[in-house]
Amino acid sequence: MEDGEEDYMSDSFINAVQDIRPGMPMLRRVKETFKKEEKQKEANSKNRQKSIKEQEQEQRDTALNIALGNENKGFAMLQKMGYRSGQPLGKSGEGIIEPIPLNMNKGRSGLGHEELKKRKAEEKMENYRRKLHVQKQAEKQTADLFKMRMKTKQEEMQVKRDLEKSQKACHQLDIQKGLELPREVWFWLRPSRQKDVAEQEEEEEE
């Protein structure tokens, strides 16, 4: 093969041929634009000057992550009194090991505001629980009163049925003895109730 002629099977020849599939050049352009934007965002985030709050936070975190050394006067005093790093505080060795955490107030509210909000939320929850308890107690009392009324009503109806049965039995015994009228009015069942009692007895037998 001559030097002037290109090998059409070589990689250089294949890569030189443009992709003529529909939509491919546009897709490649979009991907390249997206990559450029990502690189620009990374560069901007690196070059962006940090705010004062961010700088203070980084300095605070860095300082808190460094253990106290002998140059700290308070730590030096503890070491003179026999304290060793990692040892619990106190004479009996039951104190804390880690320092008290530093809680920063990031908002504009004053000291104690978060505790006040927390206390109010707890009081609100307690009032809600109390109200719910009172409501449940009232519902229970209403249900108990309803059951008691129904029980009393059933007992009264049972007493009435027993009385009517007794009156009917007295009526039958008096008729067998040849009595046309009862000794007392309430000894016999009233005529208007005799039919109803007979129907009730038939229903009970069924």
mmCIF file with all atom_site columns, C-alpha atoms in Angstrom:
data_model
loop_
_atom_site.group_PDB
_atom_site.id
_atom_site.type_symbol
_atom_site.label_atom_id
_atom_site.label_alt_id
_atom_site.label_comp_id
_atom_site.label_asym_id
_atom_site.label_entity_id
_atom_site.label_seq_id
_atom_site.pdbx_PDB_ins_code
_atom_site.Cartn_x
_atom_site.Cartn_y
_atom_site.Cartn_z
_atom_site.occupancy
_atom_site.B_iso_or_equiv
_atom_site.pdbx_formal_charge
_atom_site.auth_seq_id
_atom_site.auth_comp_id
_atom_site.auth_asym_id
_atom_site.auth_atom_id
_atom_site.pdbx_PDB_model_num
ATOM 1   C CA . MET A 1 1   ? 0.000    0.000   0.000  1.00 0.00 ? 1   MET A CA 1
ATOM 2   C CA . GLU A 1 2   ? 1.350    3.438   -0.918 1.00 0.00 ? 2   GLU A CA 1
ATOM 3   C CA . ASP A 1 3   ? 2.131    6.004   1.796  1.00 0.00 ? 3   ASP A CA 1
ATOM 4   C CA . GLY A 1 4   ? -0.299   8.554   0.342  1.00 0.00 ? 4   GLY A CA 1
ATOM 5   C CA . GLU A 1 5   ? -3.276   6.241   0.591  1.00 0.00 ? 5   GLU A CA 1
ATOM 6   C CA . GLU A 1 6   ? -5.106   5.878   3.900  1.00 0.00 ? 6   GLU A CA 1
ATOM 7   C CA . ASP A 1 7   ? -6.005   2.544   5.336  1.00 0.00 ? 7   ASP A CA 1
ATOM 8   C CA . TYR A 1 8   ? -9.795   2.578   5.497  1.00 0.00 ? 8   TYR A CA 1
ATOM 9   C CA . MET A 1 9   ? -9.691   -0.165  8.190  1.00 0.00 ? 9   MET A CA 1
ATOM 10  C CA . SER A 1 10  ? -7.464   1.819   10.548 1.00 0.00 ? 10  SER A CA 1
ATOM 11  C CA . ASP A 1 11  ? -8.763   3.508   13.760 1.00 0.00 ? 11  ASP A CA 1
ATOM 12  C CA . SER A 1 12  ? -7.735   6.933   12.527 1.00 0.00 ? 12  SER A CA 1
ATOM 13  C CA . PHE A 1 13  ? -9.910   6.595   9.455  1.00 0.00 ? 13  PHE A CA 1
ATOM 14  C CA . ILE A 1 14  ? -12.903  5.278   11.435 1.00 0.00 ? 14  ILE A CA 1
ATOM 15  C CA . ASN A 1 15  ? -12.670  8.017   14.088 1.00 0.00 ? 15  ASN A CA 1
ATOM 16  C CA . ALA A 1 16  ? -12.364  10.680  11.404 1.00 0.00 ? 16  ALA A CA 1
ATOM 17  C CA . VAL A 1 17  ? -15.709  9.688   9.889  1.00 0.00 ? 17  VAL A CA 1
ATOM 18  C CA . GLN A 1 18  ? -18.484  11.734  11.417 1.00 0.00 ? 18  GLN A CA 1
ATOM 19  C CA . ASP A 1 19  ? -21.467  10.021  12.983 1.00 0.00 ? 19  ASP A CA 1
ATOM 20  C CA . ILE A 1 20  ? -24.348  10.792  10.644 1.00 0.00 ? 20  ILE A CA 1
ATOM 21  C CA . ARG A 1 21  ? -27.041  9.070   12.732 1.00 0.00 ? 21  ARG A CA 1
ATOM 22  C CA . PRO A 1 22  ? -29.997  11.425  13.322 1.00 0.00 ? 22  PRO A CA 1
ATOM 23  C CA . GLY A 1 23  ? -29.863  13.243  16.643 1.00 0.00 ? 23  GLY A CA 1
ATOM 24  C CA . MET A 1 24  ? -26.348  12.119  17.618 1.00 0.00 ? 24  MET A CA 1
ATOM 25  C CA . PRO A 1 25  ? -24.523  15.445  16.999 1.00 0.00 ? 25  PRO A CA 1
ATOM 26  C CA . MET A 1 26  ? -27.157  17.291  19.050 1.00 0.00 ? 26  MET A CA 1
ATOM 27  C CA . LEU A 1 27  ? -26.877  14.762  21.906 1.00 0.00 ? 27  LEU A CA 1
ATOM 28  C CA . ARG A 1 28  ? -23.097  15.070  21.907 1.00 0.00 ? 28  ARG A CA 1
ATOM 29  C CA . ARG A 1 29  ? -23.380  18.854  22.043 1.00 0.00 ? 29  ARG A CA 1
ATOM 30  C CA . VAL A 1 30  ? -25.772  18.693  24.981 1.00 0.00 ? 30  VAL A CA 1
ATOM 31  C CA . LYS A 1 31  ? -23.446  16.367  26.901 1.00 0.00 ? 31  LYS A CA 1
ATOM 32  C CA . GLU A 1 32  ? -20.473  18.635  26.266 1.00 0.00 ? 32  GLU A CA 1
ATOM 33  C CA . THR A 1 33  ? -22.458  21.677  27.426 1.00 0.00 ? 33  THR A CA 1
ATOM 34  C CA . PHE A 1 34  ? -23.528  19.824  30.574 1.00 0.00 ? 34  PHE A CA 1
ATOM 35  C CA . LYS A 1 35  ? -19.922  18.859  31.351 1.00 0.00 ? 35  LYS A CA 1
ATOM 36  C CA . LYS A 1 36  ? -18.778  22.455  30.870 1.00 0.00 ? 36  LYS A CA 1
ATOM 37  C CA . GLU A 1 37  ? -21.462  23.694  33.250 1.00 0.00 ? 37  GLU A CA 1
ATOM 38  C CA . GLU A 1 38  ? -20.470  21.132  35.886 1.00 0.00 ? 38  GLU A CA 1
ATOM 39  C CA . LYS A 1 39  ? -16.815  22.150  35.608 1.00 0.00 ? 39  LYS A CA 1
ATOM 40  C CA . GLN A 1 40  ? -17.786  25.811  35.870 1.00 0.00 ? 40  GLN A CA 1
ATOM 41  C CA . LYS A 1 41  ? -19.842  25.119  38.992 1.00 0.00 ? 41  LYS A CA 1
ATOM 42  C CA . GLU A 1 42  ? -16.935  23.258  40.601 1.00 0.00 ? 42  GLU A CA 1
ATOM 43  C CA . ALA A 1 43  ? -14.569  26.093  39.777 1.00 0.00 ? 43  ALA A CA 1
ATOM 44  C CA . ASN A 1 44  ? -16.997  28.681  41.167 1.00 0.00 ? 44  ASN A CA 1
ATOM 45  C CA . SER A 1 45  ? -17.500  26.704  44.398 1.00 0.00 ? 45  SER A CA 1
ATOM 46  C CA . LYS A 1 46  ? -13.713  26.474  44.861 1.00 0.00 ? 46  LYS A CA 1
ATOM 47  C CA . ASN A 1 47  ? -13.102  30.129  44.091 1.00 0.00 ? 47  ASN A CA 1
ATOM 48  C CA . ARG A 1 48  ? -16.126  31.375  46.074 1.00 0.00 ? 48  ARG A CA 1
ATOM 49  C CA . GLN A 1 49  ? -15.162  33.313  49.146 1.00 0.00 ? 49  GLN A CA 1
ATOM 50  C CA . LYS A 1 50  ? -16.637  31.741  52.274 1.00 0.00 ? 50  LYS A CA 1
ATOM 51  C CA . SER A 1 51  ? -18.925  33.816  54.449 1.00 0.00 ? 51  SER A CA 1
ATOM 52  C CA . ILE A 1 52  ? -17.947  34.921  57.939 1.00 0.00 ? 52  ILE A CA 1
ATOM 53  C CA . LYS A 1 53  ? -20.319  32.397  59.518 1.00 0.00 ? 53  LYS A CA 1
ATOM 54  C CA . GLU A 1 54  ? -18.825  29.547  57.490 1.00 0.00 ? 54  GLU A CA 1
ATOM 55  C CA . GLN A 1 55  ? -15.296  30.616  58.423 1.00 0.00 ? 55  GLN A CA 1
ATOM 56  C CA . GLU A 1 56  ? -16.252  30.837  62.098 1.00 0.00 ? 56  GLU A CA 1
ATOM 57  C CA . GLN A 1 57  ? -17.874  27.395  61.933 1.00 0.00 ? 57  GLN A CA 1
ATOM 58  C CA . GLU A 1 58  ? -14.780  25.841  60.347 1.00 0.00 ? 58  GLU A CA 1
ATOM 59  C CA . GLN A 1 59  ? -12.484  27.482  62.910 1.00 0.00 ? 59  GLN A CA 1
ATOM 60  C CA . ARG A 1 60  ? -14.751  26.351  65.757 1.00 0.00 ? 60  ARG A CA 1
ATOM 61  C CA . ASP A 1 61  ? -14.896  22.754  64.496 1.00 0.00 ? 61  ASP A CA 1
ATOM 62  C CA . THR A 1 62  ? -11.136  22.678  64.043 1.00 0.00 ? 62  THR A CA 1
ATOM 63  C CA . ALA A 1 63  ? -10.520  24.007  67.553 1.00 0.00 ? 63  ALA A CA 1
ATOM 64  C CA . LEU A 1 64  ? -13.005  21.583  69.150 1.00 0.00 ? 64  LEU A CA 1
ATOM 65  C CA . ASN A 1 65  ? -11.445  18.592  67.400 1.00 0.00 ? 65  ASN A CA 1
ATOM 66  C CA . ILE A 1 66  ? -8.020   19.357  68.886 1.00 0.00 ? 66  ILE A CA 1
ATOM 67  C CA . ALA A 1 67  ? -7.416   17.800  72.305 1.00 0.00 ? 67  ALA A CA 1
ATOM 68  C CA . LEU A 1 68  ? -6.323   20.058  75.147 1.00 0.00 ? 68  LEU A CA 1
ATOM 69  C CA . GLY A 1 69  ? -2.589   20.189  75.768 1.00 0.00 ? 69  GLY A CA 1
ATOM 70  C CA . ASN A 1 70  ? -0.310   21.236  78.589 1.00 0.00 ? 70  ASN A CA 1
ATOM 71  C CA . GLU A 1 71  ? -0.437   24.824  77.333 1.00 0.00 ? 71  GLU A CA 1
ATOM 72  C CA . ASN A 1 72  ? -4.060   25.019  78.529 1.00 0.00 ? 72  ASN A CA 1
ATOM 73  C CA . LYS A 1 73  ? -4.069   26.337  82.103 1.00 0.00 ? 73  LYS A CA 1
ATOM 74  C CA . GLY A 1 74  ? -7.187   24.448  83.165 1.00 0.00 ? 74  GLY A CA 1
ATOM 75  C CA . PHE A 1 75  ? -5.861   21.149  81.815 1.00 0.00 ? 75  PHE A CA 1
ATOM 76  C CA . ALA A 1 76  ? -2.511   21.766  83.442 1.00 0.00 ? 76  ALA A CA 1
ATOM 77  C CA . MET A 1 77  ? -4.222   22.310  86.817 1.00 0.00 ? 77  MET A CA 1
ATOM 78  C CA . LEU A 1 78  ? -6.140   19.053  86.431 1.00 0.00 ? 78  LEU A CA 1
ATOM 79  C CA . GLN A 1 79  ? -2.925   17.177  85.682 1.00 0.00 ? 79  GLN A CA 1
ATOM 80  C CA . LYS A 1 80  ? -1.308   18.598  88.812 1.00 0.00 ? 80  LYS A CA 1
ATOM 81  C CA . MET A 1 81  ? -4.248   17.207  90.817 1.00 0.00 ? 81  MET A CA 1
ATOM 82  C CA . GLY A 1 82  ? -3.654   13.717  89.367 1.00 0.00 ? 82  GLY A CA 1
ATOM 83  C CA . TYR A 1 83  ? -5.918   13.755  86.321 1.00 0.00 ? 83  TYR A CA 1
ATOM 84  C CA . ARG A 1 84  ? -4.917   11.743  83.254 1.00 0.00 ? 84  ARG A CA 1
ATOM 85  C CA . SER A 1 85  ? -6.341   12.035  79.751 1.00 0.00 ? 85  SER A CA 1
ATOM 86  C CA . GLY A 1 86  ? -9.303   9.675   79.217 1.00 0.00 ? 86  GLY A CA 1
ATOM 87  C CA . GLN A 1 87  ? -9.874   9.261   82.962 1.00 0.00 ? 87  GLN A CA 1
ATOM 88  C CA . PRO A 1 88  ? -13.347  10.052  84.447 1.00 0.00 ? 88  PRO A CA 1
ATOM 89  C CA . LEU A 1 89  ? -13.586  13.105  86.655 1.00 0.00 ? 89  LEU A CA 1
ATOM 90  C CA . GLY A 1 90  ? -14.202  12.959  90.397 1.00 0.00 ? 90  GLY A CA 1
ATOM 91  C CA . LYS A 1 91  ? -12.578  11.321  93.369 1.00 0.00 ? 91  LYS A CA 1
ATOM 92  C CA . SER A 1 92  ? -14.458  8.053   92.896 1.00 0.00 ? 92  SER A CA 1
ATOM 93  C CA . GLY A 1 93  ? -13.976  8.046   89.114 1.00 0.00 ? 93  GLY A CA 1
ATOM 94  C CA . GLU A 1 94  ? -17.691  8.210   88.306 1.00 0.00 ? 94  GLU A CA 1
ATOM 95  C CA . GLY A 1 95  ? -17.690  11.575  86.555 1.00 0.00 ? 95  GLY A CA 1
ATOM 96  C CA . ILE A 1 96  ? -17.822  12.455  82.871 1.00 0.00 ? 96  ILE A CA 1
ATOM 97  C CA . ILE A 1 97  ? -15.050  11.526  80.456 1.00 0.00 ? 97  ILE A CA 1
ATOM 98  C CA . GLU A 1 98  ? -15.844  13.777  77.497 1.00 0.00 ? 98  GLU A CA 1
ATOM 99  C CA . PRO A 1 99  ? -16.087  17.560  77.900 1.00 0.00 ? 99  PRO A CA 1
ATOM 100 C CA . ILE A 1 100 ? -19.493  19.227  78.063 1.00 0.00 ? 100 ILE A CA 1
ATOM 101 C CA . PRO A 1 101 ? -20.598  19.775  74.427 1.00 0.00 ? 101 PRO A CA 1
ATOM 102 C CA . LEU A 1 102 ? -20.753  23.284  73.049 1.00 0.00 ? 102 LEU A CA 1
ATOM 103 C CA . ASN A 1 103 ? -24.255  24.165  71.849 1.00 0.00 ? 103 ASN A CA 1
ATOM 104 C CA . MET A 1 104 ? -24.222  27.207  69.600 1.00 0.00 ? 104 MET A CA 1
ATOM 105 C CA . ASN A 1 105 ? -27.277  29.387  69.125 1.00 0.00 ? 105 ASN A CA 1
ATOM 106 C CA . LYS A 1 106 ? -27.485  29.699  65.332 1.00 0.00 ? 106 LYS A CA 1
ATOM 107 C CA . GLY A 1 107 ? -30.682  31.724  65.234 1.00 0.00 ? 107 GLY A CA 1
ATOM 108 C CA . ARG A 1 108 ? -31.479  35.243  66.377 1.00 0.00 ? 108 ARG A CA 1
ATOM 109 C CA . SER A 1 109 ? -33.486  34.195  69.432 1.00 0.00 ? 109 SER A CA 1
ATOM 110 C CA . GLY A 1 110 ? -32.177  34.898  72.898 1.00 0.00 ? 110 GLY A CA 1
ATOM 111 C CA . LEU A 1 111 ? -30.770  32.442  75.414 1.00 0.00 ? 111 LEU A CA 1
ATOM 112 C CA . GLY A 1 112 ? -33.369  30.053  76.769 1.00 0.00 ? 112 GLY A CA 1
ATOM 113 C CA . HIS A 1 113 ? -35.756  30.553  73.856 1.00 0.00 ? 113 HIS A CA 1
ATOM 114 C CA . GLU A 1 114 ? -35.367  26.967  72.622 1.00 0.00 ? 114 GLU A CA 1
ATOM 115 C CA . GLU A 1 115 ? -35.964  25.632  76.130 1.00 0.00 ? 115 GLU A CA 1
ATOM 116 C CA . LEU A 1 116 ? -39.080  27.781  76.383 1.00 0.00 ? 116 LEU A CA 1
ATOM 117 C CA . LYS A 1 117 ? -40.380  26.450  73.065 1.00 0.00 ? 117 LYS A CA 1
ATOM 118 C CA . LYS A 1 118 ? -39.657  22.899  74.186 1.00 0.00 ? 118 LYS A CA 1
ATOM 119 C CA . ARG A 1 119 ? -41.436  23.454  77.511 1.00 0.00 ? 119 ARG A CA 1
ATOM 120 C CA . LYS A 1 120 ? -44.464  24.974  75.783 1.00 0.00 ? 120 LYS A CA 1
ATOM 121 C CA . ALA A 1 121 ? -44.634  22.035  73.377 1.00 0.00 ? 121 ALA A CA 1
ATOM 122 C CA . GLU A 1 122 ? -44.499  19.602  76.310 1.00 0.00 ? 122 GLU A CA 1
ATOM 123 C CA . GLU A 1 123 ? -47.248  21.540  78.130 1.00 0.00 ? 123 GLU A CA 1
ATOM 124 C CA . LYS A 1 124 ? -49.377  21.511  74.988 1.00 0.00 ? 124 LYS A CA 1
ATOM 125 C CA . MET A 1 125 ? -48.905  17.767  74.622 1.00 0.00 ? 125 MET A CA 1
ATOM 126 C CA . GLU A 1 126 ? -49.729  17.232  78.302 1.00 0.00 ? 126 GLU A CA 1
ATOM 127 C CA . ASN A 1 127 ? -52.908  19.324  77.983 1.00 0.00 ? 127 ASN A CA 1
ATOM 128 C CA . TYR A 1 128 ? -53.911  17.309  74.926 1.00 0.00 ? 128 TYR A CA 1
ATOM 129 C CA . ARG A 1 129 ? -53.354  14.043  76.793 1.00 0.00 ? 129 ARG A CA 1
ATOM 130 C CA . ARG A 1 130 ? -55.365  15.352  79.746 1.00 0.00 ? 130 ARG A CA 1
ATOM 131 C CA . LYS A 1 131 ? -58.200  16.435  77.470 1.00 0.00 ? 131 LYS A CA 1
ATOM 132 C CA . LEU A 1 132 ? -58.151  13.053  75.718 1.00 0.00 ? 132 LEU A CA 1
ATOM 133 C CA . HIS A 1 133 ? -58.255  11.278  79.087 1.00 0.00 ? 133 HIS A CA 1
ATOM 134 C CA . VAL A 1 134 ? -61.223  13.379  80.245 1.00 0.00 ? 134 VAL A CA 1
ATOM 135 C CA . GLN A 1 135 ? -63.018  12.689  76.952 1.00 0.00 ? 135 GLN A CA 1
ATOM 136 C CA . LYS A 1 136 ? -62.452  8.943   77.327 1.00 0.00 ? 136 LYS A CA 1
ATOM 137 C CA . GLN A 1 137 ? -63.695  9.064   80.914 1.00 0.00 ? 137 GLN A CA 1
ATOM 138 C CA . ALA A 1 138 ? -66.846  10.928  79.815 1.00 0.00 ? 138 ALA A CA 1
ATOM 139 C CA . GLU A 1 139 ? -67.466  8.392   77.038 1.00 0.00 ? 139 GLU A CA 1
ATOM 140 C CA . LYS A 1 140 ? -66.997  5.534   79.512 1.00 0.00 ? 140 LYS A CA 1
ATOM 141 C CA . GLN A 1 141 ? -69.438  7.124   81.989 1.00 0.00 ? 141 GLN A CA 1
ATOM 142 C CA . THR A 1 142 ? -72.004  7.634   79.224 1.00 0.00 ? 142 THR A CA 1
ATOM 143 C CA . ALA A 1 143 ? -71.645  4.009   78.145 1.00 0.00 ? 143 ALA A CA 1
ATOM 144 C CA . ASP A 1 144 ? -71.958  2.817   81.766 1.00 0.00 ? 144 ASP A CA 1
ATOM 145 C CA . LEU A 1 145 ? -75.105  4.929   82.307 1.00 0.00 ? 145 LEU A CA 1
ATOM 146 C CA . PHE A 1 146 ? -76.644  3.561   79.120 1.00 0.00 ? 146 PHE A CA 1
ATOM 147 C CA . LYS A 1 147 ? -75.897  -0.024  80.188 1.00 0.00 ? 147 LYS A CA 1
ATOM 148 C CA . MET A 1 148 ? -77.360  0.662   83.634 1.00 0.00 ? 148 MET A CA 1
ATOM 149 C CA . ARG A 1 149 ? -80.549  2.138   82.152 1.00 0.00 ? 149 ARG A CA 1
ATOM 150 C CA . MET A 1 150 ? -80.936  -0.804  79.784 1.00 0.00 ? 150 MET A CA 1
ATOM 151 C CA . LYS A 1 151 ? -80.378  -3.261  82.633 1.00 0.00 ? 151 LYS A CA 1
ATOM 152 C CA . THR A 1 152 ? -82.937  -1.455  84.827 1.00 0.00 ? 152 THR A CA 1
ATOM 153 C CA . LYS A 1 153 ? -85.430  -1.418  81.977 1.00 0.00 ? 153 LYS A CA 1
ATOM 154 C CA . GLN A 1 154 ? -84.965  -5.149  81.365 1.00 0.00 ? 154 GLN A CA 1
ATOM 155 C CA . GLU A 1 155 ? -85.381  -5.877  85.085 1.00 0.00 ? 155 GLU A CA 1
ATOM 156 C CA . GLU A 1 156 ? -88.583  -3.801  85.200 1.00 0.00 ? 156 GLU A CA 1
ATOM 157 C CA . MET A 1 157 ? -89.962  -5.630  82.160 1.00 0.00 ? 157 MET A CA 1
ATOM 158 C CA . GLN A 1 158 ? -89.092  -8.997  83.759 1.00 0.00 ? 158 GLN A CA 1
ATOM 159 C CA . VAL A 1 159 ? -90.850  -7.998  87.002 1.00 0.00 ? 159 VAL A CA 1
ATOM 160 C CA . LYS A 1 160 ? -93.896  -6.891  84.993 1.00 0.00 ? 160 LYS A CA 1
ATOM 161 C CA . ARG A 1 161 ? -93.983  -10.214 83.102 1.00 0.00 ? 161 ARG A CA 1
ATOM 162 C CA . ASP A 1 162 ? -93.662  -12.191 86.330 1.00 0.00 ? 162 ASP A CA 1
ATOM 163 C CA . LEU A 1 163 ? -96.494  -10.169 87.896 1.00 0.00 ? 163 LEU A CA 1
ATOM 164 C CA . GLU A 1 164 ? -98.769  -10.707 84.911 1.00 0.00 ? 164 GLU A CA 1
ATOM 165 C CA . LYS A 1 165 ? -98.057  -14.450 84.958 1.00 0.00 ? 165 LYS A CA 1
ATOM 166 C CA . SER A 1 166 ? -98.896  -14.553 88.659 1.00 0.00 ? 166 SER A CA 1
ATOM 167 C CA . GLN A 1 167 ? -102.124 -12.612 88.046 1.00 0.00 ? 167 GLN A CA 1
ATOM 168 C CA . LYS A 1 168 ? -103.081 -15.046 85.306 1.00 0.00 ? 168 LYS A CA 1
ATOM 169 C CA . ALA A 1 169 ? -102.414 -18.041 87.573 1.00 0.00 ? 169 ALA A CA 1
ATOM 170 C CA . CYS A 1 170 ? -104.516 -16.474 90.369 1.00 0.00 ? 170 CYS A CA 1
ATOM 171 C CA . HIS A 1 171 ? -107.325 -15.838 87.904 1.00 0.00 ? 171 HIS A CA 1
ATOM 172 C CA . GLN A 1 172 ? -107.335 -19.473 86.782 1.00 0.00 ? 172 GLN A CA 1
ATOM 173 C CA . LEU A 1 173 ? -107.274 -20.799 90.368 1.00 0.00 ? 173 LEU A CA 1
ATOM 174 C CA . ASP A 1 174 ? -110.125 -18.472 91.424 1.00 0.00 ? 174 ASP A CA 1
ATOM 175 C CA . ILE A 1 175 ? -112.249 -19.574 88.451 1.00 0.00 ? 175 ILE A CA 1
ATOM 176 C CA . GLN A 1 176 ? -111.652 -23.216 89.375 1.00 0.00 ? 176 GLN A CA 1
ATOM 177 C CA . LYS A 1 177 ? -112.954 -22.415 92.879 1.00 0.00 ? 177 LYS A CA 1
ATOM 178 C CA . GLY A 1 178 ? -116.078 -20.793 91.386 1.00 0.00 ? 178 GLY A CA 1
ATOM 179 C CA . LEU A 1 179 ? -115.157 -17.164 92.116 1.00 0.00 ? 179 LEU A CA 1
ATOM 180 C CA . GLU A 1 180 ? -116.511 -14.669 89.640 1.00 0.00 ? 180 GLU A CA 1
ATOM 181 C CA . LEU A 1 181 ? -114.655 -11.618 91.018 1.00 0.00 ? 181 LEU A CA 1
ATOM 182 C CA . PRO A 1 182 ? -111.224 -11.351 92.619 1.00 0.00 ? 182 PRO A CA 1
ATOM 183 C CA . ARG A 1 183 ? -110.839 -10.401 96.258 1.00 0.00 ? 183 ARG A CA 1
ATOM 184 C CA . GLU A 1 184 ? -108.618 -7.498  95.174 1.00 0.00 ? 184 GLU A CA 1
ATOM 185 C CA . VAL A 1 185 ? -108.644 -5.790  91.798 1.00 0.00 ? 185 VAL A CA 1
ATOM 186 C CA . TRP A 1 186 ? -104.951 -6.371  91.180 1.00 0.00 ? 186 TRP A CA 1
ATOM 187 C CA . PHE A 1 187 ? -105.232 -10.144 91.908 1.00 0.00 ? 187 PHE A CA 1
ATOM 188 C CA . TRP A 1 188 ? -106.470 -10.770 88.387 1.00 0.00 ? 188 TRP A CA 1
ATOM 189 C CA . LEU A 1 189 ? -104.976 -9.723  85.093 1.00 0.00 ? 189 LEU A CA 1
ATOM 190 C CA . ARG A 1 190 ? -106.873 -6.927  83.370 1.00 0.00 ? 190 ARG A CA 1
ATOM 191 C CA . PRO A 1 191 ? -108.943 -8.141  80.412 1.00 0.00 ? 191 PRO A CA 1
ATOM 192 C CA . SER A 1 192 ? -107.102 -5.790  78.041 1.00 0.00 ? 192 SER A CA 1
ATOM 193 C CA . ARG A 1 193 ? -103.797 -7.457  78.958 1.00 0.00 ? 193 ARG A CA 1
ATOM 194 C CA . GLN A 1 194 ? -104.903 -11.103 78.849 1.00 0.00 ? 194 GLN A CA 1
ATOM 195 C CA . LYS A 1 195 ? -104.537 -11.371 75.063 1.00 0.00 ? 195 LYS A CA 1
ATOM 196 C CA . ASP A 1 196 ? -101.076 -9.729  75.104 1.00 0.00 ? 196 ASP A CA 1
ATOM 197 C CA . VAL A 1 197 ? -99.819  -12.036 77.855 1.00 0.00 ? 197 VAL A CA 1
ATOM 198 C CA . ALA A 1 198 ? -101.098 -15.092 75.967 1.00 0.00 ? 198 ALA A CA 1
ATOM 199 C CA . GLU A 1 199 ? -99.221  -13.975 72.837 1.00 0.00 ? 199 GLU A CA 1
ATOM 200 C CA . GLN A 1 200 ? -96.034  -13.383 74.849 1.00 0.00 ? 200 GLN A CA 1
ATOM 201 C CA . GLU A 1 201 ? -96.230  -16.864 76.356 1.00 0.00 ? 201 GLU A CA 1
ATOM 202 C CA . GLU A 1 202 ? -96.676  -18.367 72.887 1.00 0.00 ? 202 GLU A CA 1
ATOM 203 C CA . GLU A 1 203 ? -93.595  -16.471 71.635 1.00 0.00 ? 203 GLU A CA 1
ATOM 204 C CA . GLU A 1 204 ? -91.534  -17.676 74.618 1.00 0.00 ? 204 GLU A CA 1
ATOM 205 C CA . GLU A 1 205 ? -92.590  -21.278 74.015 1.00 0.00 ? 205 GLU A CA 1
ATOM 206 C CA . GLU A 1 206 ? -91.549  -21.015 70.343 1.00 0.00 ? 206 GLU A CA 1
#
